[in-house]
Tab-separated table of C-alpha atoms and ligand atoms in Angstrom:
chain	number	residue	atom	x	y	z
A	174	MET	CA	0.000	0.000	0.000
A	175	SER	CA	1.340	3.464	-0.843
A	176	ARG	CA	2.257	5.961	1.872
A	177	VAL	CA	0.246	9.170	2.198
A	178	VAL	CA	2.201	12.423	2.029
A	179	LEU	CA	0.176	15.556	2.731
A	180	SER	CA	1.333	18.972	1.477
A	181	VAL	CA	0.056	22.122	3.172
A	182	VAL	CA	0.070	25.356	1.176
A	183	GLY	CA	-1.654	28.670	1.714
A	184	ALA	CA	0.143	31.672	0.288
A	185	ARG	CA	1.232	32.657	-3.203
A	186	PRO	CA	4.920	31.591	-2.963
A	187	ASN	CA	3.906	28.167	-1.619
A	188	PHE	CA	2.066	27.287	-4.813
A	189	MET	CA	5.194	27.632	-6.978
A	190	LYS	CA	7.162	25.377	-4.618
A	191	LEU	CA	4.434	22.748	-4.561
A	192	ALA	CA	3.977	22.411	-8.340
A	193	PRO	CA	7.238	20.609	-9.270
A	194	LEU	CA	6.991	18.284	-6.283
A	195	ALA	CA	3.339	17.431	-7.044
A	196	ARG	CA	4.485	16.372	-10.536
A	197	ALA	CA	7.431	14.339	-9.213
A	198	LEU	CA	5.269	12.545	-6.647
A	199	ALA	CA	2.470	11.858	-9.143
A	200	ALA	CA	5.005	9.811	-11.113
A	201	ARG	CA	5.770	7.529	-8.135
A	202	SER	CA	3.446	4.757	-6.980
A	203	ALA	CA	5.150	4.448	-3.568
A	204	VAL	CA	3.489	7.690	-2.449
A	205	ARG	CA	-0.076	8.985	-2.508
A	206	HIS	CA	0.117	12.768	-2.391
A	207	ILE	CA	-2.719	14.965	-1.149
A	208	ILE	CA	-2.868	18.748	-0.889
A	209	VAL	CA	-4.478	20.975	1.735
A	210	HIS	CA	-4.959	24.689	0.953
A	211	THR	CA	-5.265	26.759	4.117
A	212	GLY	CA	-6.896	29.714	2.322
A	213	GLN	CA	-4.344	32.205	3.714
A	214	HIS	CA	-4.370	33.771	0.248
A	215	TYR	CA	-7.848	33.748	-1.233
A	216	ASP	CA	-8.154	36.476	-3.900
A	217	PRO	CA	-8.490	34.790	-7.327
A	218	GLU	CA	-5.324	36.442	-8.654
A	219	MET	CA	-3.349	35.417	-5.522
A	220	SER	CA	-4.507	31.791	-5.542
A	221	ASP	CA	-6.746	30.338	-8.310
A	222	ALA	CA	-4.643	31.840	-11.100
A	223	PHE	CA	-1.585	30.076	-9.662
A	224	PHE	CA	-3.319	26.703	-9.380
A	225	ARG	CA	-4.412	27.089	-13.021
A	226	ASP	CA	-1.068	28.303	-14.444
A	227	LEU	CA	0.968	25.745	-12.545
A	228	GLY	CA	-1.375	22.863	-13.413
A	229	LEU	CA	-1.817	22.010	-9.732
A	230	PRO	CA	-4.275	19.273	-8.779
A	231	ARG	CA	-7.374	20.321	-6.836
A	232	PRO	CA	-6.734	20.404	-3.098
A	233	HIS	CA	-8.240	17.639	-0.964
A	234	ALA	CA	-9.476	20.377	1.389
A	235	ASN	CA	-9.563	24.174	1.608
A	236	LEU	CA	-9.541	25.465	5.187
A	237	ASP	CA	-10.749	28.942	4.105
A	238	VAL	CA	-9.014	30.718	6.981
A	239	GLY	CA	-8.529	34.103	5.253
A	240	SER	CA	-6.844	37.109	6.840
A	241	GLY	CA	-6.321	38.179	10.444
A	242	SER	CA	-3.611	39.068	12.905
A	243	HIS	CA	-0.715	36.608	13.077
A	244	ALA	CA	-2.176	34.919	16.145
A	245	GLN	CA	-5.656	34.742	14.641
A	246	GLN	CA	-4.458	33.421	11.297
A	247	THR	CA	-2.040	30.888	12.787
A	248	ALA	CA	-4.620	29.669	15.314
A	249	ALA	CA	-7.360	29.426	12.674
A	250	ILE	CA	-5.104	27.263	10.474
A	251	MET	CA	-4.185	25.017	13.431
A	252	ARG	CA	-7.793	24.514	14.492
A	253	ALA	CA	-9.014	23.775	10.985
A	254	PHE	CA	-6.042	21.571	10.018
A	255	GLU	CA	-6.105	19.233	13.037
A	256	PRO	CA	-9.316	17.361	12.065
A	257	VAL	CA	-8.134	17.046	8.450
A	258	LEU	CA	-4.876	15.524	9.667
A	259	LEU	CA	-6.677	13.108	11.976
A	260	ASP	CA	-8.969	12.112	9.129
A	261	THR	CA	-6.311	11.628	6.438
A	262	ARG	CA	-3.582	10.099	8.674
A	263	PRO	CA	-0.581	10.827	6.468
A	264	GLU	CA	2.853	9.428	7.190
A	265	LEU	CA	4.408	12.833	6.550
A	266	VAL	CA	3.265	16.451	6.352
A	267	LEU	CA	5.217	18.610	3.903
A	268	VAL	CA	5.362	22.366	4.464
A	269	TYR	CA	6.917	25.030	2.256
A	270	GLY	CA	8.798	28.255	2.908
A	271	ASP	CA	8.206	30.627	5.792
A	272	VAL	CA	4.562	31.707	5.807
A	273	ASN	CA	2.071	31.391	8.667
A	274	SER	CA	0.469	28.333	7.008
A	275	THR	CA	3.845	26.565	7.231
A	276	VAL	CA	4.479	27.031	10.942
A	277	ALA	CA	0.828	26.381	11.869
A	278	ALA	CA	0.697	23.053	10.000
A	279	ALA	CA	4.111	21.981	11.335
A	280	LEU	CA	2.973	22.593	14.932
A	281	VAL	CA	-0.214	20.584	14.494
A	282	ALA	CA	1.596	17.656	12.858
A	283	ALA	CA	4.468	17.560	15.370
A	284	LYS	CA	2.067	17.531	18.329
A	285	LEU	CA	0.113	14.640	16.816
A	286	GLY	CA	3.355	12.734	16.292
A	287	VAL	CA	3.228	13.007	12.485
A	288	ARG	CA	6.590	13.505	10.772
A	289	VAL	CA	7.206	16.898	9.182
A	290	GLY	CA	9.259	17.731	6.080
A	291	HIS	CA	10.260	21.349	5.407
A	292	VAL	CA	10.936	22.405	1.834
A	293	GLU	CA	13.251	25.459	1.888
A	294	ALA	CA	14.775	24.720	5.289
A	295	GLY	CA	17.696	26.589	6.838
A	296	LEU	CA	17.264	30.080	5.398
A	297	ARG	CA	18.026	32.756	7.991
A	298	SER	CA	17.882	36.540	7.875
A	299	ARG	CA	18.837	36.729	11.580
A	300	ASP	CA	16.219	39.476	11.814
A	301	TRP	CA	13.837	38.534	14.581
A	302	SER	CA	11.511	41.430	13.724
A	303	MET	CA	10.418	39.522	10.585
A	304	PRO	CA	7.451	37.217	11.164
A	305	GLU	CA	8.912	34.926	8.507
A	306	GLU	CA	12.158	34.454	10.484
A	307	ILE	CA	10.205	33.221	13.508
A	308	ASN	CA	8.281	30.868	11.226
A	309	ARG	CA	11.508	29.524	9.672
A	310	VAL	CA	13.287	28.798	12.932
A	311	VAL	CA	10.273	27.176	14.604
A	312	THR	CA	9.408	25.081	11.539
A	313	ASP	CA	12.973	23.798	11.152
A	314	ARG	CA	13.097	22.827	14.816
A	315	LEU	CA	9.869	20.819	14.380
A	316	SER	CA	10.933	19.082	11.162
A	317	ASP	CA	12.218	15.542	10.692
A	318	LEU	CA	13.281	16.130	7.089
A	319	LEU	CA	15.029	19.417	6.256
A	320	PHE	CA	15.286	20.123	2.524
A	321	ALA	CA	17.907	22.856	2.178
A	322	PRO	CA	18.089	24.989	-0.987
A	323	SER	CA	21.737	26.080	-0.660
A	324	ARG	CA	24.970	25.287	1.192
A	325	ASP	CA	24.611	28.276	3.519
A	326	ALA	CA	21.209	26.927	4.581
A	327	VAL	CA	22.821	23.561	5.402
A	328	GLU	CA	25.450	25.370	7.487
A	329	ASN	CA	22.770	27.355	9.364
A	330	LEU	CA	20.944	24.158	10.316
A	331	ARG	CA	24.158	22.474	11.478
A	332	ALA	CA	25.140	25.543	13.500
A	333	GLU	CA	21.779	25.343	15.305
A	334	GLY	CA	22.562	21.755	16.272
A	335	LEU	CA	20.052	20.023	14.004
A	336	PRO	CA	21.134	16.428	13.309
A	337	ALA	CA	22.989	15.918	10.009
A	338	ALA	CA	20.837	12.861	9.250
A	339	ARG	CA	17.774	15.100	8.896
A	340	ILE	CA	19.399	17.558	6.484
A	341	HIS	CA	19.261	17.019	2.717
A	342	PHE	CA	20.962	19.471	0.379
A	343	VAL	CA	18.460	19.160	-2.480
A	344	GLY	CA	18.677	22.638	-4.098
A	345	ASN	CA	16.086	25.284	-4.850
A	346	ILE	CA	12.638	24.102	-5.866
A	347	MET	CA	11.581	27.604	-7.010
A	348	ILE	CA	14.087	27.153	-9.832
A	349	ASP	CA	12.357	23.899	-10.837
A	350	ALA	CA	9.083	25.800	-11.224
A	351	LEU	CA	10.843	28.522	-13.187
A	352	VAL	CA	12.647	26.109	-15.538
A	353	ALA	CA	9.360	24.305	-16.226
A	354	ALA	CA	7.477	27.543	-16.942
A	355	LEU	CA	10.150	29.354	-18.996
A	356	PRO	CA	9.096	28.211	-22.489
A	357	GLU	CA	5.494	29.269	-21.922
A	358	ALA	CA	6.510	32.510	-20.209
A	359	ARG	CA	8.618	33.351	-23.293
A	360	ARG	CA	5.666	32.652	-25.586
A	361	HIS	CA	3.582	35.021	-23.444
A	362	ASN	CA	5.394	37.966	-25.011
A	363	SER	CA	4.875	40.073	-21.913
A	364	CYS	CA	6.887	43.091	-23.121
A	365	ALA	CA	4.702	43.479	-26.203
A	366	ARG	CA	1.524	43.010	-24.177
A	367	TYR	CA	2.519	45.801	-21.812
A	368	GLY	CA	3.949	47.977	-24.602
A	369	VAL	CA	7.438	48.141	-23.076
A	370	ALA	CA	10.833	47.542	-24.707
A	371	GLU	CA	12.974	44.616	-23.612
A	372	ARG	CA	15.472	45.798	-20.938
A	373	GLY	CA	13.828	49.214	-21.161
A	374	TYR	CA	11.711	49.097	-18.000
A	375	ALA	CA	11.848	48.307	-14.305
A	376	LEU	CA	9.528	45.868	-12.512
A	377	VAL	CA	8.568	46.505	-8.873
A	378	THR	CA	6.919	44.410	-6.136
A	379	LEU	CA	6.581	45.398	-2.466
A	380	HIS	CA	4.666	43.807	0.385
A	381	ARG	CA	6.906	43.367	3.459
A	382	PRO	CA	5.396	44.848	6.615
A	383	SER	CA	8.715	46.686	7.216
A	384	ASN	CA	8.296	48.556	3.912
A	385	VAL	CA	4.564	49.095	3.616
A	386	ASP	CA	3.096	49.290	7.123
A	387	ASP	CA	4.820	52.515	8.204
A	388	PRO	CA	3.418	55.480	6.195
A	389	ALA	CA	6.712	57.434	6.315
A	390	THR	CA	8.755	54.481	4.993
A	391	LEU	CA	6.198	53.642	2.316
A	392	GLY	CA	6.002	57.322	1.338
A	393	GLY	CA	9.782	57.423	0.802
A	394	VAL	CA	9.786	54.282	-1.333
A	395	LEU	CA	6.884	55.573	-3.454
A	396	ALA	CA	8.653	58.928	-3.882
A	397	ALA	CA	11.690	57.054	-5.234
A	398	LEU	CA	9.470	55.157	-7.704
A	399	ASP	CA	7.854	58.446	-8.758
A	400	GLN	CA	11.256	59.893	-9.572
A	401	LEU	CA	12.488	56.754	-11.358
A	402	GLY	CA	9.202	56.668	-13.302
A	403	ALA	CA	10.069	60.026	-14.847
A	404	GLU	CA	13.120	58.417	-16.495
A	405	ARG	CA	11.788	55.082	-17.760
A	406	PRO	CA	8.656	52.912	-17.549
A	407	ILE	CA	8.029	51.104	-14.295
A	408	LEU	CA	5.512	48.268	-13.939
A	409	PHE	CA	4.250	47.879	-10.370
A	410	PRO	CA	1.826	44.980	-9.724
A	411	VAL	CA	0.484	45.764	-6.253
A	412	HIS	CA	0.002	43.104	-3.546
A	413	PRO	CA	-3.364	43.375	-1.718
A	414	ARG	CA	-1.791	44.363	1.624
A	415	THR	CA	0.223	47.085	-0.129
A	416	ARG	CA	-2.833	48.353	-1.997
A	417	VAL	CA	-4.625	49.036	1.286
A	418	ARG	CA	-1.636	51.026	2.625
A	419	VAL	CA	-1.123	52.949	-0.606
A	420	GLN	CA	-4.791	53.940	-0.661
A	421	ALA	CA	-4.575	55.067	2.969
A	422	LEU	CA	-1.726	57.408	1.966
A	423	GLY	CA	-3.838	58.838	-0.867
A	424	TRP	CA	-0.893	58.288	-3.214
A	425	ALA	CA	-1.171	58.241	-7.015
A	426	PRO	CA	1.774	58.036	-9.453
A	427	ARG	CA	3.126	61.418	-10.606
A	428	HIS	CA	4.248	60.179	-14.035
A	429	ALA	CA	2.419	58.088	-16.626
A	430	GLY	CA	5.577	55.938	-16.846
A	431	LEU	CA	4.881	54.476	-13.414
A	432	ARG	CA	2.078	51.989	-13.995
A	433	VAL	CA	0.182	50.561	-11.047
A	434	LEU	CA	-1.242	47.097	-11.862
A	435	GLN	CA	-3.315	44.364	-10.228
A	436	PRO	CA	-1.256	41.357	-9.015
A	437	VAL	CA	-0.142	39.405	-12.108
A	438	SER	CA	-0.124	35.656	-12.704
A	439	TYR	CA	3.003	33.519	-12.295
A	440	LEU	CA	3.597	33.267	-16.062
A	441	GLU	CA	3.060	36.995	-16.538
A	442	MET	CA	5.442	37.797	-13.686
A	443	LEU	CA	8.060	35.489	-15.121
A	444	GLY	CA	7.616	37.006	-18.593
A	445	LEU	CA	7.990	40.520	-17.178
A	446	THR	CA	11.039	39.522	-15.118
A	447	LEU	CA	12.704	38.017	-18.198
A	448	GLY	CA	12.514	41.316	-20.073
A	449	ALA	CA	13.204	43.769	-17.241
A	450	GLY	CA	16.252	46.057	-17.115
A	451	LEU	CA	15.956	46.082	-13.331
A	452	VAL	CA	13.727	44.517	-10.677
A	453	ILE	CA	13.053	46.297	-7.380
A	454	THR	CA	11.477	44.046	-4.768
A	455	ASP	CA	11.237	42.911	-1.172
A	456	SER	CA	10.122	39.379	-2.067
A	457	GLY	CA	12.209	36.327	-1.215
A	458	GLY	CA	11.500	34.284	-4.331
A	459	ILE	CA	12.126	37.129	-6.767
A	460	GLN	CA	15.683	37.541	-5.423
A	461	GLU	CA	16.251	33.931	-6.501
A	462	GLU	CA	14.478	34.134	-9.860
A	463	THR	CA	16.353	37.262	-10.954
A	464	SER	CA	19.674	35.709	-9.895
A	465	TYR	CA	18.982	32.576	-11.913
A	466	LEU	CA	17.973	34.644	-14.960
A	467	GLY	CA	20.833	37.154	-14.606
A	468	VAL	CA	18.458	40.119	-14.273
A	469	PRO	CA	19.736	42.872	-11.924
A	470	CYS	CA	17.750	43.058	-8.700
A	471	LEU	CA	17.522	45.580	-5.876
A	472	THR	CA	16.069	44.206	-2.664
A	473	VAL	CA	14.616	46.910	-0.431
A	474	ARG	CA	15.558	45.342	2.896
A	475	PRO	CA	18.347	45.660	5.466
A	476	ASN	CA	19.096	41.918	5.261
A	477	THR	CA	18.229	38.774	3.347
A	478	GLU	CA	17.739	35.135	4.284
A	479	ARG	CA	19.071	34.390	0.786
A	480	PRO	CA	22.636	35.843	0.919
A	481	ILE	CA	23.742	33.547	-1.911
A	482	THR	CA	21.780	35.774	-4.316
A	483	CYS	CA	24.111	38.655	-3.362
A	484	THR	CA	27.369	36.675	-3.343
A	485	HIS	CA	26.701	34.481	-6.415
A	486	GLY	CA	23.777	36.210	-8.133
A	487	THR	CA	22.589	39.615	-9.303
A	488	ASN	CA	20.998	40.807	-6.065
A	489	ARG	CA	21.940	43.857	-4.009
A	490	LEU	CA	20.360	45.143	-0.800
A	491	VAL	CA	19.245	48.749	-0.415
A	492	SER	CA	17.676	50.608	2.506
A	493	ALA	CA	14.076	51.834	2.214
A	494	GLU	CA	15.104	55.460	1.682
A	495	ARG	CA	14.267	57.590	-1.302
A	496	GLU	CA	17.791	58.734	-2.177
A	497	ALA	CA	19.365	55.322	-1.545
A	498	ILE	CA	16.870	53.591	-3.857
A	499	ILE	CA	17.324	56.142	-6.631
A	500	ALA	CA	21.139	55.949	-6.483
A	501	ALA	CA	21.200	52.139	-6.320
A	502	ALA	CA	18.681	51.828	-9.185
A	503	GLN	CA	20.880	53.997	-11.381
A	504	GLU	CA	23.939	51.903	-10.549
A	505	GLN	CA	22.250	48.507	-10.976
A	506	TRP	CA	20.458	49.436	-14.194
A	507	GLY	CA	21.697	47.415	-17.182
A	508	HIS	CA	23.947	45.006	-15.222
A	509	TYR	CA	22.323	42.126	-17.038
A	510	ALA	CA	24.147	38.766	-17.012
A	511	PRO	CA	22.970	37.151	-20.281
A	512	ASN	CA	24.083	33.665	-19.234
A	513	GLY	CA	22.405	33.862	-15.839
A	514	CYS	CA	24.186	32.782	-12.682
A	515	THR	CA	25.197	29.323	-11.546
A	516	ILE	CA	24.454	28.324	-7.995
A	517	PRO	CA	24.973	24.656	-7.005
A	518	ARG	CA	21.789	22.526	-7.294
A	519	TRP	CA	19.689	25.367	-8.676
A	520	ASP	CA	19.213	23.222	-11.734
A	521	GLY	CA	15.550	22.250	-12.084
A	522	HIS	CA	16.008	18.809	-10.448
A	523	THR	CA	15.263	19.636	-6.809
A	524	ALA	CA	11.776	18.085	-6.798
A	525	GLU	CA	13.235	14.801	-8.114
A	526	ARG	CA	15.755	14.800	-5.262
A	527	ILE	CA	13.056	15.472	-2.656
A	528	ALA	CA	10.859	12.731	-4.124
A	529	ALA	CA	13.809	10.328	-3.995
A	530	VAL	CA	14.357	11.135	-0.309
A	531	LEU	CA	10.652	10.711	0.448
A	532	CYS	CA	10.671	7.309	-1.228
A	533	GLU	CA	13.859	6.427	0.684
A	534	GLU	CA	15.769	5.834	-2.543
A	535	GLU	CA	18.661	8.228	-1.941
A	536	ARG	CA	20.029	10.947	0.361
A	537	PHE	CA	21.710	14.213	-0.619
A	538	ASP	CA	24.522	15.625	1.500
B	763	UD1	C1	2.452	36.402	3.228
B	763	UD1	C2	3.663	35.835	3.938
B	763	UD1	C3	4.936	36.369	3.289
B	763	UD1	C4	4.917	36.116	1.787
B	763	UD1	C5	3.653	36.727	1.194
B	763	UD1	C6	3.557	36.508	-0.300
B	763	UD1	C7	3.316	35.355	6.338
B	763	UD1	C8	3.672	35.764	7.717
B	763	UD1	N1	3.697	36.203	5.365
B	763	UD1	O1	2.429	37.817	3.476
B	763	UD1	O2	6.056	35.704	3.855
B	763	UD1	O3	6.065	36.690	1.193
B	763	UD1	O4	2.506	36.144	1.839
B	763	UD1	O5	2.442	37.119	-0.844
B	763	UD1	O6	2.731	34.310	6.138
B	763	UD1	N2	-4.871	39.860	1.335
B	763	UD1	C9	-5.903	39.936	0.449
B	763	UD1	N3	-6.106	38.879	-0.396
B	763	UD1	C10	-5.317	37.779	-0.376
B	763	UD1	C11	-4.259	37.718	0.539
B	763	UD1	C12	-4.035	38.767	1.387
B	763	UD1	O7	-6.627	40.907	0.377
B	763	UD1	O8	-5.547	36.856	-1.198
B	763	UD1	C13	-4.610	41.015	2.235
B	763	UD1	C14	-5.393	40.994	3.496
B	763	UD1	O9	-5.763	42.290	3.784
B	763	UD1	C15	-4.397	40.507	4.514
B	763	UD1	C16	-3.103	41.060	3.996
B	763	UD1	O10	-3.259	41.059	2.567
B	763	UD1	O11	-4.708	40.935	5.783
B	763	UD1	C17	-1.910	40.268	4.370
B	763	UD1	O12	-2.023	38.909	3.950
B	763	UD1	P1	-1.232	37.754	4.742
B	763	UD1	O13	-1.391	36.458	4.067
B	763	UD1	O14	-1.511	37.822	6.180
B	763	UD1	O15	0.288	38.154	4.583
B	763	UD1	P2	1.089	38.673	3.335
B	763	UD1	O16	1.428	40.070	3.600
B	763	UD1	O17	0.456	38.313	2.027
């Protein structure tokens, strides 16, 4: 009889990490894979569009938890997930990344004595003011299988005393999703659809609480975009939490070149990243995607849990200040690496390695 592995996803970046693994597990009879969607992200363009574009199977259950404070959201996921776990009795619960859905599901599983596997284990920003850092550390401590995306992540886990036998250096599963989607993203012709020239525009995403929750900080970042928008087109798909804050400020772009958009689909985002002259972001995954593609990236944060994108990729950190962003954008502009960057095990085969570990075929040190 095949073993049941249950994946828990809830927020936009989880869906990209799930897709390659769902495909790899579907090809193996040793495992029956089921998916639970917590409903942390629920707007159609934050969730359904990703399930459609990534060809994800329908979830076994949707917990429909929606938004709330961290405590409310985490507690709602735990309460709703426990009966599903008791009902489905998987051998292993797989969680992804650093979102509230991840830590909530890991806590429920660990307390019921169900093994936990963490995809994207070991990343550390060492910034305890980030909710995601708390989620990462707690989830790794609760996990029996730690799937690390990079060597520095392996070192972080070892330094925290986690047993070597639990740690598997499998590589970055976001790159699997990207490699699989590239041909279709290229066919999408995103530059033409948005009427922008290849390498002639910047692409912006912002949603971190540290950048958008404080009106003065957000005002400074938007002022920088206003000024950069006078020089060249900027496409700015706005995350729902950012939209609320931007509206509260009463801000509207000063130049027609700065175009405020609804959140875009995964394929559209990839297409726009491929053609950008510069990406300005505070996302985790986009730091990785731009590095892989060789597109210059400015990350508006004081630190990153993905330092390899700065040392081996195209990423650079910048503080959330108007002048700093403008100066850094001018310096980074055009530093395109046409052959991309090579980071060990960011090769499109991470899901295969994880599936092999889950089926106890191999281990990856
Ligand atoms: C979450 C993750 C973050 C990840 C991001 C990607 C945590 C702690 N944070 O942040 O690590 O990078 O997702 O998007 O889990 N909202 C909607 N519709 C939606 C989703 C959210 O309107 O579909 C609004 C709600 O007002 C909500 C707010 O956005 O209160 C924040 O959503 P939430 O999921 O709590 O966190 P994110 O900021 O999206």
